[in-house]
Coordinates of C-alpha atoms and ligand atoms in Angstrom, one line a residue:
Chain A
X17 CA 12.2 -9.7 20.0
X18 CA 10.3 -8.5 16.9
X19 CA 6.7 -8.4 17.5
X20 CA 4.8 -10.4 15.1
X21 CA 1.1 -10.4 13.6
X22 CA -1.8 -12.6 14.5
X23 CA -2.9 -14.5 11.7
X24 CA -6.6 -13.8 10.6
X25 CA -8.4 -15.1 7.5
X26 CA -8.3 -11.7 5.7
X27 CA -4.3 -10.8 5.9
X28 CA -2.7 -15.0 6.0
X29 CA -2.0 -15.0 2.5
X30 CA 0.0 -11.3 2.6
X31 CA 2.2 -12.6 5.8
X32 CA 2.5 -16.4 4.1
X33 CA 2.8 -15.3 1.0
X34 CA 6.3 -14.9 1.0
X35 CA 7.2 -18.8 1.5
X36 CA 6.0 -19.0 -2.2
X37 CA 8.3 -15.7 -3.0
X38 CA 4.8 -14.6 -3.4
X39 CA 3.9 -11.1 -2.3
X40 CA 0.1 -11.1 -1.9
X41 CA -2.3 -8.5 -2.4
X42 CA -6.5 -8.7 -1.9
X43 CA -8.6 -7.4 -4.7
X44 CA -12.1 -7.8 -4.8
X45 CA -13.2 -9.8 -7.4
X46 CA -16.3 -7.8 -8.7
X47 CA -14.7 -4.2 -9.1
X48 CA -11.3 -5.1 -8.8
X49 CA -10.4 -2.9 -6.1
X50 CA -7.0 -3.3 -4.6
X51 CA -7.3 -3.6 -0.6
X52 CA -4.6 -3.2 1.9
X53 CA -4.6 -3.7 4.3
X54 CA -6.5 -6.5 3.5
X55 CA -10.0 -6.9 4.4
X56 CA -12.7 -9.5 4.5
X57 CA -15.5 -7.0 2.2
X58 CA -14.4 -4.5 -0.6
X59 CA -14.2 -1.4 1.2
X60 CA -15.3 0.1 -2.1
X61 CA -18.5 -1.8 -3.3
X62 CA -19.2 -4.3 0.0
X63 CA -19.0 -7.7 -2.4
X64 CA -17.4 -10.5 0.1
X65 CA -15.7 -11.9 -3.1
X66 CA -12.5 -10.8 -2.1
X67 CA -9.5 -13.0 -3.3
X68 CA -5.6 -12.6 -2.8
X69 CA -3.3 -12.4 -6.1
X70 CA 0.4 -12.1 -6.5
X71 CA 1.7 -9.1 -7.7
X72 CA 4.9 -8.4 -9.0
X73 CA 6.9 -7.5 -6.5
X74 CA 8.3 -4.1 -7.6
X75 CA 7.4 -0.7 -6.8
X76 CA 8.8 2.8 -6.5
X77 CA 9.3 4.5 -3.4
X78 CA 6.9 7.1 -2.3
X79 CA 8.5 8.1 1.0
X80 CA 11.4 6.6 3.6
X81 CA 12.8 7.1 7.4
X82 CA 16.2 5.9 8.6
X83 CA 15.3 4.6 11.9
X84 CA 18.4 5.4 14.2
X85 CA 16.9 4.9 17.5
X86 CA 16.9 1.2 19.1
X87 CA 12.9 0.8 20.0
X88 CA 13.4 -2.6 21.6
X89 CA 15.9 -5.3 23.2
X90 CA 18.4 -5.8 20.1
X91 CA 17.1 -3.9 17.5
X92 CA 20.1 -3.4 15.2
X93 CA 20.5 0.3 13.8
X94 CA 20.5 2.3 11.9
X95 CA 18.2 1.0 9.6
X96 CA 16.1 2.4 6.4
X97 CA 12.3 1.8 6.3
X98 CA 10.4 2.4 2.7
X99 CA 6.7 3.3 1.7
X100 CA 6.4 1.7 -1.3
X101 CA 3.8 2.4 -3.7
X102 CA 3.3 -0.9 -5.7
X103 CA 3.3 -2.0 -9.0
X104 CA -0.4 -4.0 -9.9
X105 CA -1.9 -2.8 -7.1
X106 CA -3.1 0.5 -7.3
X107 CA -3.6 2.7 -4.6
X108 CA -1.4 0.0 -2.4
X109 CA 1.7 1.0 -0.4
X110 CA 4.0 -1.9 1.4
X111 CA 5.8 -0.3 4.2
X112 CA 9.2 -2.7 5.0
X113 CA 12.9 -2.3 5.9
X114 CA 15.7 -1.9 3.2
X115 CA 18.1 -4.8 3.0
X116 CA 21.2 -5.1 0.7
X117 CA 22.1 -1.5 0.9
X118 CA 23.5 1.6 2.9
X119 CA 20.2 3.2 4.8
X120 CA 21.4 6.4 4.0
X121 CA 21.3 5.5 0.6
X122 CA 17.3 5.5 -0.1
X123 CA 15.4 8.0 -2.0
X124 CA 12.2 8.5 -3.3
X125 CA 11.6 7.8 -6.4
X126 CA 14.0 4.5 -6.1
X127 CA 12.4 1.2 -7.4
X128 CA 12.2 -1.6 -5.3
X129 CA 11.8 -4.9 -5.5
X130 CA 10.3 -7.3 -2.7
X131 CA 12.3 -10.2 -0.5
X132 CA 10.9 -11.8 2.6
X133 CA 11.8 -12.9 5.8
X134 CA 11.1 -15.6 7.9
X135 CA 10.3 -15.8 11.3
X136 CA 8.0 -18.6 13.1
X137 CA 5.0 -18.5 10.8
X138 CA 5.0 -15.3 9.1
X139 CA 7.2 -14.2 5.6
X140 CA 7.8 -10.3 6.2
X141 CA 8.0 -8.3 3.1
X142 CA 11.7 -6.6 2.7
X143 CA 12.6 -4.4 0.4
X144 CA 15.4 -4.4 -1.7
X145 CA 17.0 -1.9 -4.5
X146 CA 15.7 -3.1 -7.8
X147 CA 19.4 -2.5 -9.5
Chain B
X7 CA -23.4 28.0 14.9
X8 CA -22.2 27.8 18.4
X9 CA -22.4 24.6 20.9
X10 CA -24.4 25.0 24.1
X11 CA -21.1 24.0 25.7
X12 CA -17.9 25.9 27.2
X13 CA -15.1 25.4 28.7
X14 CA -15.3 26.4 32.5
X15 CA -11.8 25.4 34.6
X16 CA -8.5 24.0 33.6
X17 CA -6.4 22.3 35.9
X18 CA -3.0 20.5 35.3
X19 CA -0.9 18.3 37.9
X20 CA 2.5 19.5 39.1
X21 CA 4.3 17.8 35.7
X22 CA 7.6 16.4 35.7
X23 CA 9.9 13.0 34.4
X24 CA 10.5 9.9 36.8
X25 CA 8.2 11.6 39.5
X26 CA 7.4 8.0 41.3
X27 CA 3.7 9.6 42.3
X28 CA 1.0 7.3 41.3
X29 CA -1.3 8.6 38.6
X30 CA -4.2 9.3 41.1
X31 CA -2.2 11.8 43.0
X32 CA -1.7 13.4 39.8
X33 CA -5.1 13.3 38.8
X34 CA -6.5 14.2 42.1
X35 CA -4.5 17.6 42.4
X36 CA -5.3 18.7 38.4
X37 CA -8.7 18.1 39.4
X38 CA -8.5 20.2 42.4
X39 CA -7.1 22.9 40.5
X40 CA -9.5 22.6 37.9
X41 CA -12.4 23.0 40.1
X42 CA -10.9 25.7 41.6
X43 CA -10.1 27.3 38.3
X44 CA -13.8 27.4 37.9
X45 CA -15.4 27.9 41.4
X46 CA -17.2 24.5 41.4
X47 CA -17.1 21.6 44.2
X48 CA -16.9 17.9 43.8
X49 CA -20.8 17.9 44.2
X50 CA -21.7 20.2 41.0
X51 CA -19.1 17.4 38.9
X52 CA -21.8 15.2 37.5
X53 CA -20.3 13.8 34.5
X54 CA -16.9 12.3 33.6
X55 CA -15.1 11.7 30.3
X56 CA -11.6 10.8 29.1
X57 CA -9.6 9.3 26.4
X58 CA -8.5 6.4 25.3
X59 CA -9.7 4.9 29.5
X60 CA -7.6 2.3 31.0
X61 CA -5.3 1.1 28.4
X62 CA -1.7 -1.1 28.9
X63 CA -0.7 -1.5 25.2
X64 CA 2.2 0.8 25.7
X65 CA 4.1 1.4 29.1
X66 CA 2.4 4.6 31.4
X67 CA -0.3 5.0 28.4
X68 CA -2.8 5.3 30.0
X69 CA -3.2 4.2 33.9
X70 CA -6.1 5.3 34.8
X71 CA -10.3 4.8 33.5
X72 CA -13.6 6.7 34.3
X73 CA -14.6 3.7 37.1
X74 CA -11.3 4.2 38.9
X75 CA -11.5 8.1 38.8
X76 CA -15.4 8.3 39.9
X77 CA -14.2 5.4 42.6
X78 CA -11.3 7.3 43.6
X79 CA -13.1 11.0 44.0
X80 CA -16.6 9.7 45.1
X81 CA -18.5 11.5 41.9
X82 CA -22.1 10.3 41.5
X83 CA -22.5 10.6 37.6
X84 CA -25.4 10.8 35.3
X85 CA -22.7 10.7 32.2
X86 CA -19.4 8.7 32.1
X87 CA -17.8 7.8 28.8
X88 CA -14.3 6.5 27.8
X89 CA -13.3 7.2 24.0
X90 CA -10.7 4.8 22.6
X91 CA -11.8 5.4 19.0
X92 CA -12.7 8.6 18.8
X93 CA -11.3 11.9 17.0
X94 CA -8.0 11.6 18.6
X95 CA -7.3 12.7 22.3
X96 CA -9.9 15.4 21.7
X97 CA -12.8 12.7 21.9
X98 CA -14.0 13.0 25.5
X99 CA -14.0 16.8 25.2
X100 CA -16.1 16.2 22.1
X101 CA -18.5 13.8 23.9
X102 CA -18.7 16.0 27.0
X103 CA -19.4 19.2 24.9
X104 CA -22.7 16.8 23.3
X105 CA -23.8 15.9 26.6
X106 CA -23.7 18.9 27.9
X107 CA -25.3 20.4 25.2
X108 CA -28.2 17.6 25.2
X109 CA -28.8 17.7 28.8
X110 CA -27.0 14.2 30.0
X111 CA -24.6 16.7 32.8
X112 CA -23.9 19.7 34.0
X113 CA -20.4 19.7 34.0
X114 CA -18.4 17.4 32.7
X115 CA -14.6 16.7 33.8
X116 CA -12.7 15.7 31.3
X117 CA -9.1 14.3 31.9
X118 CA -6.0 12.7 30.6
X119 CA -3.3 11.5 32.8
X120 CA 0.0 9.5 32.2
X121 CA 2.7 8.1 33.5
X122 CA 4.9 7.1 31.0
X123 CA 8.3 9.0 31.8
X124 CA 8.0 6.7 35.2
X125 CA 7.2 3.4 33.7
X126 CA 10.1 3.7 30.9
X127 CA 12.8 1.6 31.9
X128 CA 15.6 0.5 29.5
X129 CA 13.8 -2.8 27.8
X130 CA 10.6 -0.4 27.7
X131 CA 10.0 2.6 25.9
X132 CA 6.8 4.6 26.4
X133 CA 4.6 4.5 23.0
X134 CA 5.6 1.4 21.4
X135 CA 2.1 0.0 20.8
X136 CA 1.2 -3.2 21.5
X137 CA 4.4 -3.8 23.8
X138 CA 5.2 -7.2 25.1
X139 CA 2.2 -8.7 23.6
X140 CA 3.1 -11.9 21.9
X141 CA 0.8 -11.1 18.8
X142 CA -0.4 -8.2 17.5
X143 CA -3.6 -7.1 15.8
X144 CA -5.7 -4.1 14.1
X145 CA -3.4 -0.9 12.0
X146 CA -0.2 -0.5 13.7
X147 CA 0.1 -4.5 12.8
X148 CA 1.4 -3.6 9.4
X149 CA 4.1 -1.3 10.8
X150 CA 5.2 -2.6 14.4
X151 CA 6.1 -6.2 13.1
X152 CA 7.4 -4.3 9.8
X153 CA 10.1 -2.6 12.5
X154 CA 8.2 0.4 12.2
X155 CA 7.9 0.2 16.1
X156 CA 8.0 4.1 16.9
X157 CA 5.0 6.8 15.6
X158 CA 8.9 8.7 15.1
X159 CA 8.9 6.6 11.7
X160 CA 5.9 7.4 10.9
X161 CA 6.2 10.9 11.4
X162 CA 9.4 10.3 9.8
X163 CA 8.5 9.1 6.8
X164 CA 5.4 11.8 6.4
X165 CA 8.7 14.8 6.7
X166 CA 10.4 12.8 4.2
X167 CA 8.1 12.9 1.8
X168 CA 6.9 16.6 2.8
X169 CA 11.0 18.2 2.9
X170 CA 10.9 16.2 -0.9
X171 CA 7.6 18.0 -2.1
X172 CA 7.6 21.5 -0.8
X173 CA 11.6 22.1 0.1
X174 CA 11.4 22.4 3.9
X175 CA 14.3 21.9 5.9
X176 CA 15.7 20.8 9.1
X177 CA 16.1 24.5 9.8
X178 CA 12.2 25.2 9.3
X179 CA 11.3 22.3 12.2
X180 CA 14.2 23.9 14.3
X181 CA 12.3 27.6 14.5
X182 CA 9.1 25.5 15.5
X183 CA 11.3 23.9 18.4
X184 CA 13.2 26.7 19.1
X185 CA 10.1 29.3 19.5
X186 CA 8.4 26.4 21.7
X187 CA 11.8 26.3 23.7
X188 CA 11.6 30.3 24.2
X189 CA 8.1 30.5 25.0
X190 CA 8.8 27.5 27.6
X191 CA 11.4 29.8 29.7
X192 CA 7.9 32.2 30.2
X193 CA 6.3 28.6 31.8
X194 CA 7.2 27.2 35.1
X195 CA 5.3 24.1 34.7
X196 CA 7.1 23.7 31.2
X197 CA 9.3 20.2 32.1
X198 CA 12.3 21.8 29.7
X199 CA 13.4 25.3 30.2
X200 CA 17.0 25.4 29.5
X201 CA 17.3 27.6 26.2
X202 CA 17.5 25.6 23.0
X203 CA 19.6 27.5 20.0
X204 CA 19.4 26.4 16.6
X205 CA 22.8 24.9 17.1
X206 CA 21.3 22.7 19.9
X207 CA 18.4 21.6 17.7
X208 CA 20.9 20.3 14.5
X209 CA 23.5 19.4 16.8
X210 CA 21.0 16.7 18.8
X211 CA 20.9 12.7 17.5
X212 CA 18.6 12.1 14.9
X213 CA 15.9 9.9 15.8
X214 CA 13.9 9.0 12.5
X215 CA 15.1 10.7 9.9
X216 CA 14.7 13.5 9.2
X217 CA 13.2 14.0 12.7
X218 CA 15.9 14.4 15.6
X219 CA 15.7 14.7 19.4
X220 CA 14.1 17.9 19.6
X221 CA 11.2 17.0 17.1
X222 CA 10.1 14.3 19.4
X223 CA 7.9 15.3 22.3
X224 CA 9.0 14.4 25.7
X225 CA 7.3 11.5 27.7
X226 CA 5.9 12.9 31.5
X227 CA 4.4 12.2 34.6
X228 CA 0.9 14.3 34.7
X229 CA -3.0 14.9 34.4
X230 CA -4.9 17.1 33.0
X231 CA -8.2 18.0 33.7
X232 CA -10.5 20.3 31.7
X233 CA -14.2 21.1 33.0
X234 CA -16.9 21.4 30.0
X235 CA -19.9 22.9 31.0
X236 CA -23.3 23.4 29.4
X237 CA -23.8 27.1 28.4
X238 CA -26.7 28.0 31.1
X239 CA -24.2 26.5 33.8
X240 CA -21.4 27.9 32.5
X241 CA -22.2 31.5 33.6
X242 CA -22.4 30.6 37.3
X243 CA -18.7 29.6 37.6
X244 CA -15.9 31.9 38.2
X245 CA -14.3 32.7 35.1
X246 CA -15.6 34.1 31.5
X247 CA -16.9 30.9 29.9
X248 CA -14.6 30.1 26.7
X249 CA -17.4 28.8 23.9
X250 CA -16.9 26.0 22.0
X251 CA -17.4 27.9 19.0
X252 CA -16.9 24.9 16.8
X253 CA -16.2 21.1 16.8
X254 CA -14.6 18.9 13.5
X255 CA -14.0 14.9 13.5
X256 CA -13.9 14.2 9.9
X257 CA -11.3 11.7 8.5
X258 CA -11.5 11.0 5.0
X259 CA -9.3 7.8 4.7
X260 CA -8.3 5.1 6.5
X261 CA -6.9 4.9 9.5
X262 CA -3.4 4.0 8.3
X263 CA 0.3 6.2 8.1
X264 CA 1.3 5.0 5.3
X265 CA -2.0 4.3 3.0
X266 CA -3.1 8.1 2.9
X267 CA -3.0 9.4 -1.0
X268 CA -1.3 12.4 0.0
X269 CA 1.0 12.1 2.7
X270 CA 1.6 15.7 2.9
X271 CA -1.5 15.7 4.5
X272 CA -3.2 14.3 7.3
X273 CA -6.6 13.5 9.7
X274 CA -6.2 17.3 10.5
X275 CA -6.9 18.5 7.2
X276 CA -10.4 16.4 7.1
X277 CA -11.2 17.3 10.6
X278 CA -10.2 21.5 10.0
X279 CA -12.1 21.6 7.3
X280 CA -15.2 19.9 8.6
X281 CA -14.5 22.5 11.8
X282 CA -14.6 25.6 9.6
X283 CA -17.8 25.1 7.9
X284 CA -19.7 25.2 11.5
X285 CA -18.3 28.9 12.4
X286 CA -18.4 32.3 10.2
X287 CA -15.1 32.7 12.5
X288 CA -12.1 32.8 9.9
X289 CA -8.5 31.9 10.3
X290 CA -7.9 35.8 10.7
X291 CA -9.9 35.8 13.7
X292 CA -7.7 33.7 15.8
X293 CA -5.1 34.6 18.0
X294 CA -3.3 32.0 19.4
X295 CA -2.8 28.1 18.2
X296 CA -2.7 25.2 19.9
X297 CA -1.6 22.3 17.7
X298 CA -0.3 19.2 18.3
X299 CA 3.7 18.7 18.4
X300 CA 4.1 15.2 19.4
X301 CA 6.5 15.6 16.5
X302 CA 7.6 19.0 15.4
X303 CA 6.8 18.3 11.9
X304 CA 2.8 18.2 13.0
X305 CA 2.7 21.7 13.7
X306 CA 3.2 22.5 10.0
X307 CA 0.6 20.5 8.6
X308 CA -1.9 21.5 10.7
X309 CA -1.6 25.0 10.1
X310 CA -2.0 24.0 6.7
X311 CA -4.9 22.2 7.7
X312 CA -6.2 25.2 9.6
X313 CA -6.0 27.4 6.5
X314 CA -3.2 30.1 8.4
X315 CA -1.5 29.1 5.1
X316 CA -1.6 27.1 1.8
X317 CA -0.6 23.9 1.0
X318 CA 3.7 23.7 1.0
X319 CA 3.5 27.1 2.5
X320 CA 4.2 26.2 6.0
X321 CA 8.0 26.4 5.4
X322 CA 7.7 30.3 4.7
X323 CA 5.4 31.1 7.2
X324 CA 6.8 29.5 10.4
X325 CA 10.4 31.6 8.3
X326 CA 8.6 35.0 8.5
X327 CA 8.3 34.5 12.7
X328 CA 4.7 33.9 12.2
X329 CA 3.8 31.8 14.8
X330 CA 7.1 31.9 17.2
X331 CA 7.6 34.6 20.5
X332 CA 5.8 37.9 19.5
X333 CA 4.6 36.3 16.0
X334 CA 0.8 36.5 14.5
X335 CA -0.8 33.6 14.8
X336 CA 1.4 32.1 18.2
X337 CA 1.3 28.1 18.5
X338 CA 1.7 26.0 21.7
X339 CA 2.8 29.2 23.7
X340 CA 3.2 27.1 26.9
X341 CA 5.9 25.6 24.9
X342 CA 4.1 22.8 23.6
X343 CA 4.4 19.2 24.0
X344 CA 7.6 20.0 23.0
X345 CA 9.0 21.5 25.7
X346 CA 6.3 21.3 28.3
X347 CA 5.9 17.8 28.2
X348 CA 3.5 14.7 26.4
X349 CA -0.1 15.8 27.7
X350 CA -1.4 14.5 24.8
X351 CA -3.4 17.1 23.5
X352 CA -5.0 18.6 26.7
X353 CA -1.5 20.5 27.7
X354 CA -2.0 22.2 24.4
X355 CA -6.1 23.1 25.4
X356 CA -5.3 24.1 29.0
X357 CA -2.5 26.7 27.8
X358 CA -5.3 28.1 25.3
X359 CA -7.3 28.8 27.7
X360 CA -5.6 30.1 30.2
X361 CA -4.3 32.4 27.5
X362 CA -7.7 33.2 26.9
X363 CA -8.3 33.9 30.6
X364 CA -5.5 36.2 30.3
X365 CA -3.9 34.5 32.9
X366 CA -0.2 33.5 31.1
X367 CA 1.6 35.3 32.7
X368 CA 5.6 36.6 30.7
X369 CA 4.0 34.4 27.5
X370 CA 0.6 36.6 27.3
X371 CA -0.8 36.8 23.8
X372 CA -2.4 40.0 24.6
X373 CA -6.3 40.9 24.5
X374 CA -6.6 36.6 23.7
X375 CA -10.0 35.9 22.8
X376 CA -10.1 33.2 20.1
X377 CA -8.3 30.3 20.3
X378 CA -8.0 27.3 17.7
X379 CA -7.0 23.9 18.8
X380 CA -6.2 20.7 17.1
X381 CA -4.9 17.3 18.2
X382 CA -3.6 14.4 17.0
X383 CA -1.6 13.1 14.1
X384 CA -1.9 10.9 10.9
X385 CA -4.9 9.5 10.8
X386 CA -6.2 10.6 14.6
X387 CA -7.6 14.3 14.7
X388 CA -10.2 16.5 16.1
X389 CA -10.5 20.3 15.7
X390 CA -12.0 22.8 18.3
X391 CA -12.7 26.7 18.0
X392 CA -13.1 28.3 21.1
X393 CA -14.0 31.7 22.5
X394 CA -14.4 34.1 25.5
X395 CA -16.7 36.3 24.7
Ligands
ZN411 ZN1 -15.4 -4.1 -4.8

């Protein structure tokens, strides 16, 4: 089974996010630094105002793997995983799996845009081609 | 400026895959050796260090801690640490080189012992953090629930991005598992000795692309024990002391694969650098490498990190038969991780030295005096420099 992440106060609205079609990104509200992961304090100036906004959802990819080895009970493969750097959030990278497409079909430069998943509680970010 | 500390004995376990002995009876006998290695007894051990301690998060991690070890072979201490968070698997021999060097022991025995070929089955594969918890926390809980399960992806991804920037090949990781194969065959402790051609290497599965069997280190039974010493002490035991010449930790970003600016570099290059400005030693003084393979594509970004060459030059020098059989600058001539088998780091330090002792038999780098060691990947490093003088 797919391990999944505990929910804190600092990363629930990136995992949840998704059951809006949001994808959620912290940013501190005083120097408008983009976090991720997230955390509860800009790493950048300490100010607790730290919020979550939506971005859009798009971004370009920076690198990729095509996972072909089956890590745990089920795991289906081959399957492509994306570092994305995202759009609105600078600095930020989203690391998923490709859906909706041939793994071996990835490359970097591609743009993306985000789907999720659901599982129990928590909406996990998936990647898809943008065209 | 040199540490009061050095490196006095090495000793390593008889390695090997699915060996059914209990961790302790590995530890026990690399201990043995090690003390033999330097002329010492039990009684003169009076500190104890290792990394990460007792840890389950991944199957055969980590069985054994300081308490069980000291328990086990009756030490009395005046210095025991465990270092879960330190500069990668290089910590303890960090924190036994400061106490040595402040006065908290004499010598130190620092070890690292694992049993993860024997506690693999077929539902449970060695290094998948946070295995059969029900929810995870901390960094690797952005890329284990994301199906990034294996540090194979995340190497993965890091050669992806490295093959797109600077034009290395599959071919160019082949000659770094290849060399470690041939300089294996020279090791009888090295757990894979049948010759590897480049045939072999392209021919094997691919794991995460565009890493493959042979790019992935190879999980063992073992221990590994390496005795720091303070520098007075040091020149009692039974072997030249190797110096630690040098020491870096740095990490200039977070501790993350997939967040770093440049992903064509890594921990090592923050840590190498940091190590370089505490020595007038230069990369031209070195004669063998020890650098961490846990995935071939390591070894070229940390002799980037290291300054043996610039940045996207790796590709050209590992061509050139730099660092292979009979090369300059030799790396992991006990055949690495590689092909000797998933020490984690202190495989790679106990073949450096006993290179440095002159003591490696068929794989002798001769008149070895200056040895450069680094360990780790991503975000975990730590450099060392050592010396015999
Ligand atoms: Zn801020």
């Amino acid at each position: 089974m797919r391990p999944l992440p505990e929910l804190t106060p600092e990363n629930t609205a990136f995992w949840t996010g998704g059951a809006d079609g949001k994808l959620m990104i912290a940013f501190c509200a005083d120097c408008n630094h983009a976090i991720h992961p997230p955390q509860l304090i800009c790493p950048k100036c300490w100010s607790e105002a730290v919020e979550s906004r939506p971005v859009p959802g798009t971004g370009t990819v920076y690198t990729y793997t095509v996972n072909h080895q089956p890590w745990a009970p089920g795991m289906q493969v081959p399957f492509t995983l994306a570092v994305v750097d995202l759009d609105g959030a600078p600095g930020v990278r989203v690391t998923a799996e490709v859906v909706g497409t041939d793994p071996e079909s990835v490359a970097i430069g591609q743009t993306m845009r985000i789907s999720f998943a659901n599982i129990e509680d928590i909406w996990f970010p998936q990647w898809e081609k943008a065209q | 400026m040199t540490l009061n500390a050095a490196i006095t004995g090495v000793g390593m376990s008889d390695i090997g895959r699915k060996t059914g002995r209990p961790a302790m009876a590995h530890l026990a006998e690399a201990a043995k050796r090690a003390l033999e290695c330097a002329g010492l007894t039990k009684d003169d051990i009076d500190g104890i260090s290792t990394y990460p301690g007792k840890a389950d998060n991944s199957p055969g991690m980590s069985p054994l801690g300081t308490g069980e070890v000291r328990n086990a072979l009756g030490l009395q201490t005046r210095w025991h640490s465990a270092v879960p968070d330190g500069p990668s698997q290089m910590a303890p021999l960090m924190v036994a080189a400061m106490a040595v060097a402040t006065g908290q022991a004499r010598h130190v025995l620092c070890f690292r012992a694992l049993t993860e070929s024997s506690s693999q089955t077929a539902t449970q594969r060695a290094s998948i953090p946070g295995a059969g918890r029900a929810r995870l926390g901390g960094w690797y809980s952005y890329l284990v629930p994301a199906n990034a399960m294996s540090a194979s992806n995340w190497a993965g991804w890091m050669a992806t991005r490295y093959f797109h920037e600077f034009g290395m090949t599959r071919e160019h990781l082949g000659l770094v598992a290849t060399g470690q194969r041939a300089f294996a065959r020279h090791n009888p402790s090295a757990v894979m000795q049948a010759p590897l051609s480049m045939d072999d290497y392209l021919g094997a599965r691919m794991i995460s692309s565009p890493l493959g069997l042979f790019d992935c280190d190879v999980p063992i039974d073992g221990a590994c024990v390496i005795i720091v010493s303070a520098a007075d002490a040091a020149r009692d035991c039974a072997r030249a002391p190797l110096t630690i010449e040098a020491m870096g930790a740095a990490l200039a970003s977070q501790e993350t694969w997939d967040q770093r600016t440049d992903l064509t570099t890594m921990g090592a290059h923050d840590s190498a650098a940091d190590m370089w400005k505490r020595t007038d030693l230069k990369p031209a003084d070195v004669d063998m490498l020890a650098l961490y393979d846990g995935f071939s594509i390591f070894v070229p970004y940390w002799l980037e990190a290291f300054g043996f060459c610039g940045h996207g030059e790796a590709k050209d020098f590992i061509a050139e038969g730099n660092i292979g059989p009979g090369g300059r600058f030799p790396v992991n001539t006990g055949g690495g991780q590689l092909s000797g088998g998933r020490l984690h780091g202190f495989g790679l330090l106990h073949e450096a030295c006993t290179q440095l002792w002159g003591n490696a038999g068929g794989r002798q780098v001769a008149d070895a005096k200056t040895a450069v060691c680094g360990m780790g990947g991503g975000f975990i490093s730590g450099s060392m420099l050592i010396r015999r003088d």
